[in-house]
Short mmCIF file of C-alpha atoms and ligand atoms in Angstrom, two decimals:
data_model
loop_
_atom_site.label_atom_id
_atom_site.label_comp_id
_atom_site.label_asym_id
_atom_site.label_seq_id
_atom_site.Cartn_x
_atom_site.Cartn_y
_atom_site.Cartn_z
CA MET A 1 70.96 111.45 110.05
CA ARG A 2 73.37 109.37 112.53
CA THR A 3 76.76 109.14 111.03
CA TYR A 4 79.23 105.60 110.62
CA LEU A 5 82.86 105.31 110.67
CA VAL A 6 83.19 102.08 108.80
CA THR A 7 86.79 100.58 109.16
CA GLY A 8 88.29 98.15 106.66
CA GLY A 9 84.59 98.90 104.76
CA ALA A 10 86.55 97.81 101.56
CA GLY A 11 87.00 94.02 102.96
CA PHE A 12 84.57 91.43 102.60
CA ILE A 13 82.59 91.34 105.88
CA GLY A 14 82.88 95.58 105.58
CA SER A 15 81.31 95.97 102.61
CA ASN A 16 78.48 93.12 103.15
CA TYR A 17 77.74 95.23 105.89
CA ILE A 18 77.49 97.99 103.91
CA HIS A 19 75.48 97.19 101.57
CA TYR A 20 72.77 95.78 103.89
CA MET A 21 73.06 99.35 106.05
CA PHE A 22 72.61 101.45 102.41
CA GLU A 23 69.90 98.17 101.92
CA LYS A 24 68.20 99.18 105.65
CA TYR A 25 68.23 101.87 106.26
CA GLY A 26 68.86 104.09 103.08
CA GLY A 27 69.55 108.09 103.02
CA ASP A 28 68.53 107.79 106.80
CA ILE A 29 71.99 107.11 107.74
CA ARG A 30 75.86 108.54 106.70
CA ILE A 31 78.64 105.97 106.06
CA ILE A 32 82.83 107.06 106.48
CA ASN A 33 84.16 104.11 105.34
CA LEU A 34 88.43 104.87 106.14
CA ASP A 35 90.62 101.63 104.63
CA ALA A 36 93.97 101.61 103.83
CA LEU A 37 93.11 99.54 100.53
CA THR A 38 95.32 96.43 101.62
CA TYR A 39 95.38 93.16 99.06
CA ALA A 40 92.26 92.29 100.96
CA GLY A 41 90.45 95.86 100.95
CA ASN A 42 88.45 96.28 97.07
CA PRO A 43 87.04 99.22 96.11
CA GLU A 44 84.59 97.92 93.33
CA ASN A 45 82.58 96.19 96.08
CA LEU A 46 81.12 98.94 96.66
CA LYS A 47 81.23 101.07 93.66
CA GLU A 48 77.56 101.46 93.57
CA PHE A 49 78.10 104.04 96.00
CA GLU A 50 81.14 106.15 94.79
CA ASN A 51 78.98 108.61 93.84
CA ALA A 52 76.27 108.98 96.81
CA GLU A 53 76.12 112.00 98.97
CA ASN A 54 75.42 110.11 101.88
CA TYR A 55 79.30 107.70 101.81
CA THR A 56 82.80 109.29 101.82
CA PHE A 57 85.86 106.72 101.24
CA VAL A 58 88.73 107.62 103.16
CA LYS A 59 91.91 105.11 102.26
CA GLY A 60 94.37 105.30 104.89
CA ASP A 61 95.27 103.57 108.27
CA ILE A 62 94.11 102.89 111.68
CA CYS A 63 96.97 103.14 112.82
CA ASP A 64 97.39 106.65 111.73
CA ARG A 65 96.06 109.01 114.72
CA GLU A 66 96.32 111.87 113.36
CA LEU A 67 94.45 110.74 110.37
CA VAL A 68 91.48 109.62 112.84
CA THR A 69 91.75 111.66 114.98
CA LYS A 70 90.69 114.20 111.80
CA ILE A 71 88.08 112.63 111.32
CA PHE A 72 86.59 112.47 114.47
CA ALA A 73 86.94 116.69 114.72
CA GLU A 74 85.13 116.84 111.51
CA ASN A 75 82.10 114.86 111.77
CA ASP A 76 80.45 114.41 114.89
CA ILE A 77 80.49 109.91 114.55
CA ASP A 78 77.60 108.65 116.31
CA ARG A 79 78.28 104.92 115.57
CA VAL A 80 82.28 103.48 114.78
CA VAL A 81 81.96 99.81 113.81
CA HIS A 82 85.30 98.39 113.64
CA PHE A 83 86.20 95.64 110.92
CA ALA A 84 89.41 96.97 109.65
CA ALA A 85 92.21 93.99 110.35
CA GLU A 86 94.32 91.53 109.22
CA SER A 87 92.42 88.05 108.54
CA HIS A 88 94.20 85.22 107.24
CA VAL A 89 95.45 82.46 109.70
CA ASP A 90 97.78 81.27 107.40
CA ARG A 91 99.69 84.31 106.64
CA SER A 92 99.77 85.17 109.90
CA ILE A 93 101.72 82.30 110.63
CA VAL A 94 104.24 83.62 107.41
CA ASP A 95 104.16 86.80 108.49
CA PRO A 96 102.93 87.76 112.73
CA GLY A 97 104.40 91.23 112.75
CA VAL A 98 101.41 92.69 109.98
CA PHE A 99 99.61 91.42 112.56
CA VAL A 100 100.27 93.03 115.46
CA GLN A 101 100.59 96.67 114.12
CA THR A 102 97.20 96.66 112.60
CA ASN A 103 95.11 94.42 114.94
CA VAL A 104 96.37 95.51 118.38
CA LEU A 105 97.88 98.94 117.34
CA GLY A 106 95.64 100.02 115.15
CA THR A 107 92.76 98.92 117.95
CA ALA A 108 93.90 100.90 120.96
CA ASN A 109 94.64 103.46 117.98
CA MET A 110 90.72 103.67 116.87
CA LEU A 111 90.17 103.29 120.76
CA ASN A 112 92.06 106.26 122.06
CA CYS A 113 90.60 107.99 119.33
CA ALA A 114 86.90 107.35 120.38
CA ARG A 115 88.03 107.92 123.36
CA ALA A 116 89.12 111.44 122.54
CA ALA A 117 86.83 112.69 120.39
CA TRP A 118 83.52 111.49 122.02
CA GLU A 119 84.58 111.33 126.37
CA LYS A 120 83.13 114.32 128.57
CA ALA A 121 84.94 116.10 131.04
CA ASP A 122 83.03 113.95 133.74
CA GLY A 123 83.59 111.27 132.40
CA SER A 124 80.43 110.43 131.14
CA TYR A 125 79.75 109.99 127.26
CA PRO A 126 77.00 111.82 125.43
CA GLU A 127 73.75 109.49 124.99
CA GLY A 128 73.96 107.11 121.84
CA LYS A 129 77.96 107.05 120.66
CA ARG A 130 78.72 103.36 120.28
CA PHE A 131 81.85 101.48 119.36
CA LEU A 132 81.47 97.51 117.72
CA HIS A 133 84.46 95.97 117.61
CA VAL A 134 84.22 93.08 115.17
CA SER A 135 85.94 89.95 116.53
CA THR A 136 86.44 86.39 116.21
CA ASP A 137 85.22 82.93 117.25
CA GLU A 138 88.94 82.02 116.96
CA VAL A 139 90.17 83.58 120.10
CA TYR A 140 88.49 80.58 122.29
CA GLY A 141 91.06 77.95 121.05
CA SER A 142 89.93 74.94 119.80
CA LEU A 143 87.32 72.37 121.48
CA PRO A 144 87.45 68.98 120.84
CA GLU A 145 85.57 66.65 117.93
CA ASP A 146 83.16 65.35 120.18
CA GLY A 147 81.76 68.40 121.90
CA GLY A 148 81.09 71.33 123.15
CA TYR A 149 80.58 75.24 122.51
CA PHE A 150 81.80 78.04 122.85
CA TYR A 151 80.18 80.80 125.31
CA GLU A 152 81.13 83.85 125.62
CA THR A 153 82.37 83.39 129.33
CA THR A 154 84.81 80.56 127.78
CA PRO A 155 88.71 81.29 128.59
CA TYR A 156 90.30 83.62 125.53
CA ALA A 157 93.18 80.71 123.99
CA PRO A 158 94.21 81.82 121.19
CA HIS A 159 96.60 78.72 119.54
CA SER A 160 97.63 81.02 115.96
CA PRO A 161 99.37 84.65 115.62
CA TYR A 162 96.08 85.89 114.03
CA SER A 163 93.73 84.51 116.76
CA ALA A 164 96.47 86.01 119.33
CA SER A 165 96.67 89.09 118.20
CA LYS A 166 92.64 89.31 117.99
CA ALA A 167 91.99 87.75 121.55
CA GLY A 168 94.42 91.32 122.92
CA SER A 169 92.58 93.28 120.63
CA ASP A 170 89.34 92.91 122.87
CA MET A 171 90.85 92.81 125.93
CA LEU A 172 91.59 95.85 124.75
CA VAL A 173 88.17 97.05 124.40
CA ARG A 174 86.87 95.22 127.14
CA ALA A 175 90.02 97.08 129.30
CA TYR A 176 88.36 100.63 127.87
CA MET A 177 85.28 99.12 129.03
CA ASP A 178 85.92 98.76 132.37
CA THR A 179 88.39 101.14 132.57
CA TYR A 180 86.52 104.41 131.09
CA HIS A 181 83.44 102.97 130.76
CA PHE A 182 83.80 103.55 127.21
CA PRO A 183 80.43 102.54 124.96
CA ALA A 184 81.08 99.81 123.05
CA ASN A 185 80.29 95.89 122.15
CA ILE A 186 82.32 92.89 121.03
CA THR A 187 81.06 89.94 118.80
CA ASN A 188 83.04 87.62 118.36
CA CYS A 189 81.78 85.48 115.23
CA SER A 190 82.55 82.37 113.78
CA ASN A 191 83.52 82.20 110.40
CA ASN A 192 81.36 83.87 107.28
CA TYR A 193 80.91 83.08 103.62
CA GLY A 194 79.29 84.54 100.66
CA PRO A 195 79.74 87.80 98.36
CA TYR A 196 83.02 89.56 97.97
CA GLN A 197 85.44 86.98 100.16
CA PHE A 198 89.32 86.85 98.89
CA PRO A 199 89.80 83.98 97.49
CA GLU A 200 92.48 82.67 99.91
CA LYS A 201 89.79 81.49 102.82
CA LEU A 202 88.71 78.21 102.71
CA ILE A 203 85.01 78.57 100.07
CA PRO A 204 86.47 80.40 97.46
CA LEU A 205 89.80 79.87 96.93
CA MET A 206 87.71 76.29 96.31
CA ILE A 207 85.18 77.61 94.09
CA ASN A 208 88.26 79.52 91.96
CA ASN A 209 90.57 77.13 91.83
CA ALA A 210 87.15 73.60 90.87
CA LEU A 211 85.86 76.53 88.29
CA HIS A 212 89.73 76.59 86.84
CA GLY A 213 90.69 72.66 87.27
CA LYS A 214 93.30 73.42 89.76
CA LYS A 215 94.01 70.88 92.97
CA LEU A 216 91.81 71.33 96.11
CA PRO A 217 94.34 71.88 98.49
CA VAL A 218 92.96 69.78 101.71
CA TYR A 219 94.55 70.90 105.07
CA GLY A 220 95.57 67.66 106.96
CA ASP A 221 92.58 64.31 107.36
CA GLY A 222 89.93 67.29 106.40
CA LYS A 223 87.99 66.72 109.65
CA ASN A 224 88.75 69.89 110.97
CA VAL A 225 85.31 72.16 111.72
CA ARG A 226 84.16 74.89 111.34
CA ASP A 227 80.44 76.97 112.16
CA TRP A 228 79.56 78.90 108.97
CA LEU A 229 77.77 81.83 108.87
CA TYR A 230 76.54 83.22 105.58
CA VAL A 231 78.11 86.98 105.40
CA ARG A 232 74.55 89.03 105.56
CA ASP A 233 73.48 87.47 108.72
CA HIS A 234 76.22 88.35 109.96
CA ALA A 235 75.65 91.99 109.60
CA ARG A 236 72.37 92.12 110.27
CA ALA A 237 73.80 90.36 114.45
CA ILE A 238 76.27 93.73 114.00
CA ASP A 239 73.68 95.90 113.47
CA LEU A 240 70.42 94.32 115.97
CA VAL A 241 73.46 94.24 118.19
CA GLN A 242 74.51 98.29 117.89
CA GLU A 243 70.60 99.40 118.40
CA GLU A 244 69.48 97.10 120.64
CA GLY A 245 72.17 95.31 122.76
CA LYS A 246 73.47 96.35 126.24
CA LEU A 247 76.38 98.93 126.54
CA PHE A 248 79.45 96.68 127.34
CA GLU A 249 78.26 93.50 126.62
CA THR A 250 79.81 90.39 124.32
CA TYR A 251 78.23 88.95 121.46
CA ASN A 252 78.92 85.82 120.16
CA VAL A 253 77.35 85.52 116.87
CA GLY A 254 77.52 82.01 114.99
CA GLY A 255 75.67 80.20 111.84
CA HIS A 256 74.56 76.88 114.00
CA ASN A 257 76.03 74.90 111.01
CA GLU A 258 78.98 72.64 111.61
CA LYS A 259 80.77 71.31 109.01
CA GLN A 260 83.97 69.35 108.65
CA ASN A 261 86.36 70.63 105.89
CA ILE A 262 86.34 68.23 103.62
CA GLU A 263 82.30 67.96 103.47
CA ILE A 264 82.15 71.99 102.48
CA VAL A 265 84.64 71.03 99.39
CA GLU A 266 82.46 68.17 98.15
CA ILE A 267 79.32 70.59 98.75
CA ILE A 268 81.19 73.16 96.51
CA ILE A 269 81.92 70.94 93.50
CA ASP A 270 78.42 69.43 94.19
CA THR A 271 76.81 72.55 93.75
CA LEU A 272 79.07 74.29 91.08
CA LEU A 273 77.57 71.29 88.54
CA GLU A 274 73.81 71.64 89.80
CA GLU A 275 74.34 75.51 88.65
CA LEU A 276 76.87 75.81 85.66
CA PRO A 277 74.65 76.04 82.54
CA VAL A 278 75.82 72.30 80.59
CA ASP A 279 77.42 73.45 77.49
CA ASP A 280 79.79 75.79 79.89
CA PRO A 281 82.95 74.98 79.16
CA ARG A 282 83.83 75.61 82.70
CA ARG A 283 81.73 72.04 83.50
CA ALA A 284 84.33 69.91 81.86
CA ASN A 285 86.70 70.84 84.95
CA VAL A 286 85.53 70.70 88.23
CA SER A 287 85.67 67.24 89.99
CA ARG A 288 85.82 65.36 93.08
CA ASP A 289 89.41 63.82 91.24
CA LEU A 290 90.83 67.75 91.91
CA ILE A 291 90.65 66.64 95.96
CA SER A 292 94.24 66.80 97.42
CA TYR A 293 95.02 66.27 100.72
CA VAL A 294 97.97 68.54 101.69
CA GLU A 295 100.41 69.06 104.70
CA ASP A 296 97.74 70.47 107.70
CA ARG A 297 98.42 74.28 108.73
CA LYS A 298 100.08 75.14 111.82
CA GLY A 299 98.63 75.06 114.68
CA HIS A 300 95.29 74.01 113.24
CA ASP A 301 92.63 74.15 115.01
CA ARG A 302 90.21 71.10 115.41
CA ARG A 303 87.01 72.90 115.61
CA TYR A 304 84.98 75.82 116.44
CA ALA A 305 81.62 75.93 117.43
CA ILE A 306 79.88 78.77 118.25
CA ALA A 307 76.50 78.75 121.30
CA ALA A 308 74.50 82.09 120.05
CA ASP A 309 72.02 81.83 123.14
CA LYS A 310 72.68 84.92 124.34
CA ILE A 311 72.34 87.34 121.30
CA ARG A 312 69.22 85.39 120.58
CA GLU A 313 67.97 86.17 123.40
CA ALA A 314 69.18 89.63 123.92
CA VAL A 315 68.25 91.01 120.57
CA GLY A 316 66.11 88.12 118.72
CA TRP A 317 68.98 87.14 116.13
CA GLU A 318 68.89 83.78 114.89
CA PRO A 319 70.68 83.42 111.19
CA GLU A 320 67.92 83.60 109.04
CA THR A 321 70.15 81.66 105.51
CA CYS A 322 70.83 78.02 105.81
CA PHE A 323 73.83 76.73 103.92
CA LYS A 324 72.32 75.01 101.52
CA GLU A 325 70.42 78.18 100.78
CA GLY A 326 74.02 80.27 101.32
CA ILE A 327 76.46 78.15 99.66
CA ARG A 328 73.87 78.77 96.41
CA LEU A 329 73.63 81.82 96.79
CA THR A 330 77.44 82.49 97.15
CA ILE A 331 78.51 80.35 93.92
CA ARG A 332 75.54 82.36 91.79
CA TRP A 333 77.86 85.27 92.95
CA TYR A 334 81.05 84.10 92.30
CA LEU A 335 79.82 82.53 88.73
CA ALA A 336 78.44 85.55 87.90
CA HIS A 337 81.06 87.93 89.12
CA GLY A 338 84.17 86.10 86.75
CA GLU A 339 85.57 90.04 86.03
CA TRP A 340 86.09 90.34 90.05
CA MET A 341 87.74 87.40 90.78
CA GLU A 342 90.00 87.68 87.82
CA HIS A 343 90.60 91.76 89.06
CA VAL A 344 91.84 90.39 92.51
CA THR A 345 93.33 87.11 91.39
CA SER A 346 96.00 88.88 89.07
CA GLY A 347 99.35 89.74 89.86
CA ASP A 348 99.90 89.98 94.04
CA TYR A 349 98.03 87.28 94.12
CA GLN A 350 99.41 84.75 91.72
CA LYS A 351 102.44 84.99 93.78
CA TYR A 352 100.62 84.83 96.80
CA TYR A 353 98.88 81.61 95.53
CA GLU A 354 102.73 80.27 94.71
CA SER A 355 104.32 80.85 98.08
CA MET A 356 101.96 79.00 99.87
CA TYR A 357 100.87 76.02 97.97
CA ALA A 358 103.94 75.04 96.45
CA ASN A 359 105.59 73.05 98.61
CA ARG A 360 102.44 72.00 100.25
P1 NAD B 401 88.99 91.16 105.41
O1 NAD B 401 90.55 90.68 105.07
O2 NAD B 401 88.26 90.55 103.61
O3 NAD B 401 89.41 92.90 105.18
C1 NAD B 401 90.02 93.40 105.85
C2 NAD B 401 89.88 95.53 106.13
O4 NAD B 401 90.85 96.13 106.47
C3 NAD B 401 90.37 95.25 103.82
O5 NAD B 401 89.87 95.87 103.32
C4 NAD B 401 91.97 96.13 104.52
O6 NAD B 401 92.08 97.13 103.31
C5 NAD B 401 91.27 96.65 105.48
N1 NAD B 401 92.49 96.57 106.28
C6 NAD B 401 93.87 96.14 106.56
N2 NAD B 401 94.40 96.83 107.55
C7 NAD B 401 94.27 98.13 107.55
C8 NAD B 401 94.77 99.02 108.20
N3 NAD B 401 95.93 99.53 109.10
N4 NAD B 401 93.40 100.35 108.41
C9 NAD B 401 93.07 100.96 107.45
N5 NAD B 401 92.56 99.70 106.83
C10 NAD B 401 92.94 97.98 106.87
O7 NAD B 401 88.15 90.65 106.34
P2 NAD B 401 87.13 90.32 106.93
O8 NAD B 401 87.25 88.76 106.58
O9 NAD B 401 86.30 91.24 106.39
O10 NAD B 401 87.21 90.49 108.65
C11 NAD B 401 86.45 91.50 109.01
C12 NAD B 401 86.67 91.45 110.59
O11 NAD B 401 85.99 90.84 110.95
C13 NAD B 401 88.22 91.40 110.97
O12 NAD B 401 88.06 92.17 112.10
C14 NAD B 401 88.40 89.58 111.67
O13 NAD B 401 89.22 88.95 112.49
C15 NAD B 401 86.50 90.22 111.51
N6 NAD B 401 86.29 88.50 111.31
C16 NAD B 401 86.28 87.52 110.14
C17 NAD B 401 85.71 86.38 110.14
C18 NAD B 401 85.52 85.44 108.81
O14 NAD B 401 85.44 84.59 108.69
N7 NAD B 401 86.25 86.24 107.41
C19 NAD B 401 84.51 85.88 111.47
C20 NAD B 401 84.80 86.44 112.40
C21 NAD B 401 85.13 87.91 112.47
P1 TYD B 402 90.39 79.71 106.09
O1 TYD B 402 88.78 79.86 105.52
O2 TYD B 402 91.61 80.31 106.45
O3 TYD B 402 89.19 80.35 107.25
P2 TYD B 402 89.80 80.34 108.98
O4 TYD B 402 91.32 79.51 109.01
O5 TYD B 402 89.90 81.03 110.01
O6 TYD B 402 89.02 79.71 109.92
O7 TYD B 402 89.94 78.08 107.15
C1 TYD B 402 88.45 77.26 106.44
C2 TYD B 402 89.69 75.82 107.14
O8 TYD B 402 90.15 75.23 105.77
C3 TYD B 402 90.46 75.58 108.28
O9 TYD B 402 90.50 73.98 108.79
C4 TYD B 402 91.75 76.20 107.37
C5 TYD B 402 90.88 75.10 106.04
N1 TYD B 402 92.03 75.06 104.44
C6 TYD B 402 92.34 74.36 103.95
O10 TYD B 402 92.07 73.11 104.17
N2 TYD B 402 92.57 74.54 102.75
C7 TYD B 402 92.65 75.75 102.43
O11 TYD B 402 93.67 76.17 101.33
C8 TYD B 402 92.45 76.76 103.07
C9 TYD B 402 92.94 78.12 102.70
C10 TYD B 402 91.83 76.05 104.36
#
């Protein structure tokens, strides 16, 4: 039975990954989920596994050397899948410090603890130990509107404190692979969407606001382009890279699905109107009139687009869920999980929303 240490498993992508892994491997794997439960972590995302014998939740910080060392000492960890991070660009613009702390120093601590647990006296590592660092396409910077793609060889050029801190963490993983032959992979993925995404990010924020008849704040001219991938496809890519990818390699993961932000907002409105029953009172709230252009994000990257050829050729991965289907599945999930949304948008979220959007 393989044992996984997943960090940040109570967040958006981590919890989707844990769902995917238990569906795929059932009782053949054991997962330990280390998560600090920041504003973005929600144990409700994993409530069906709470009592499972092969699932353990540890509330703790990836920067805590003693705790992470203890987890490695008490468990024979085969795989680390490292999601834990501060992940929202707008927050990084307001408060970059915690991004450096968690994303750079936290990753350094995870690498140090894994290396200390795994490395043998002769500098080699036991067969089957693998560390996967989950990163973002934002480390590559911004592409022109009229062409080009991010390849694994594209030089790093991050612009936000978030992407700079992720770039720093990627560089540390690369350095450990080069210096210590540390058994790792890096995946750089494009924007994800799907169930359990916190409503500070574009898609769930727009769904939630539209349902409440609140303005839909589109930054700048709304023509920034992102390459959207359904989160389950990302989970499958991570598993394939860990099981079949070549150690020490970086793989780009992307959706072949470039869309301007304004197109996304319009698709959300149209799909909500198709999915909401005619007698649902929220229908009356949903309208394109809610779209409101607001002050642009500082340093706003214009376009991201991933070339995912390498991962296709190496492990046969391609996205399986087209955007039309994925956004419908996502909207159905949010409509069916109003209580989840209510829980995550109470209290602190209200304060966050006020401070981020009140003067925009
Ligand atoms: P998220 O913000 O939804 O979740 C992050 C999780 O990490 C939360 O559960 C949080 O509690 C936990 N966490 C934060 N600080 C911690 C700490 N110090 N110790 C332990 N746990 C901590 O993020 P996400 O969108 O699920 O992203 C997961 C990873 O994927 C991140 O590394 C992110 O950079 C990367 N990524 C995200 C996207 C995307 O579109 N969301 C795309 C590509 C890559
Ligand atoms: P976001 O979901 O924050 O992801 P990222 O910045 O990591 O790509 O934003 C996606 C795009 O949507 C980005 O171009 C910024 C834009 N955006 C808005 O126009 N309005 C919003 O309220 C938010 C949160 C994002």
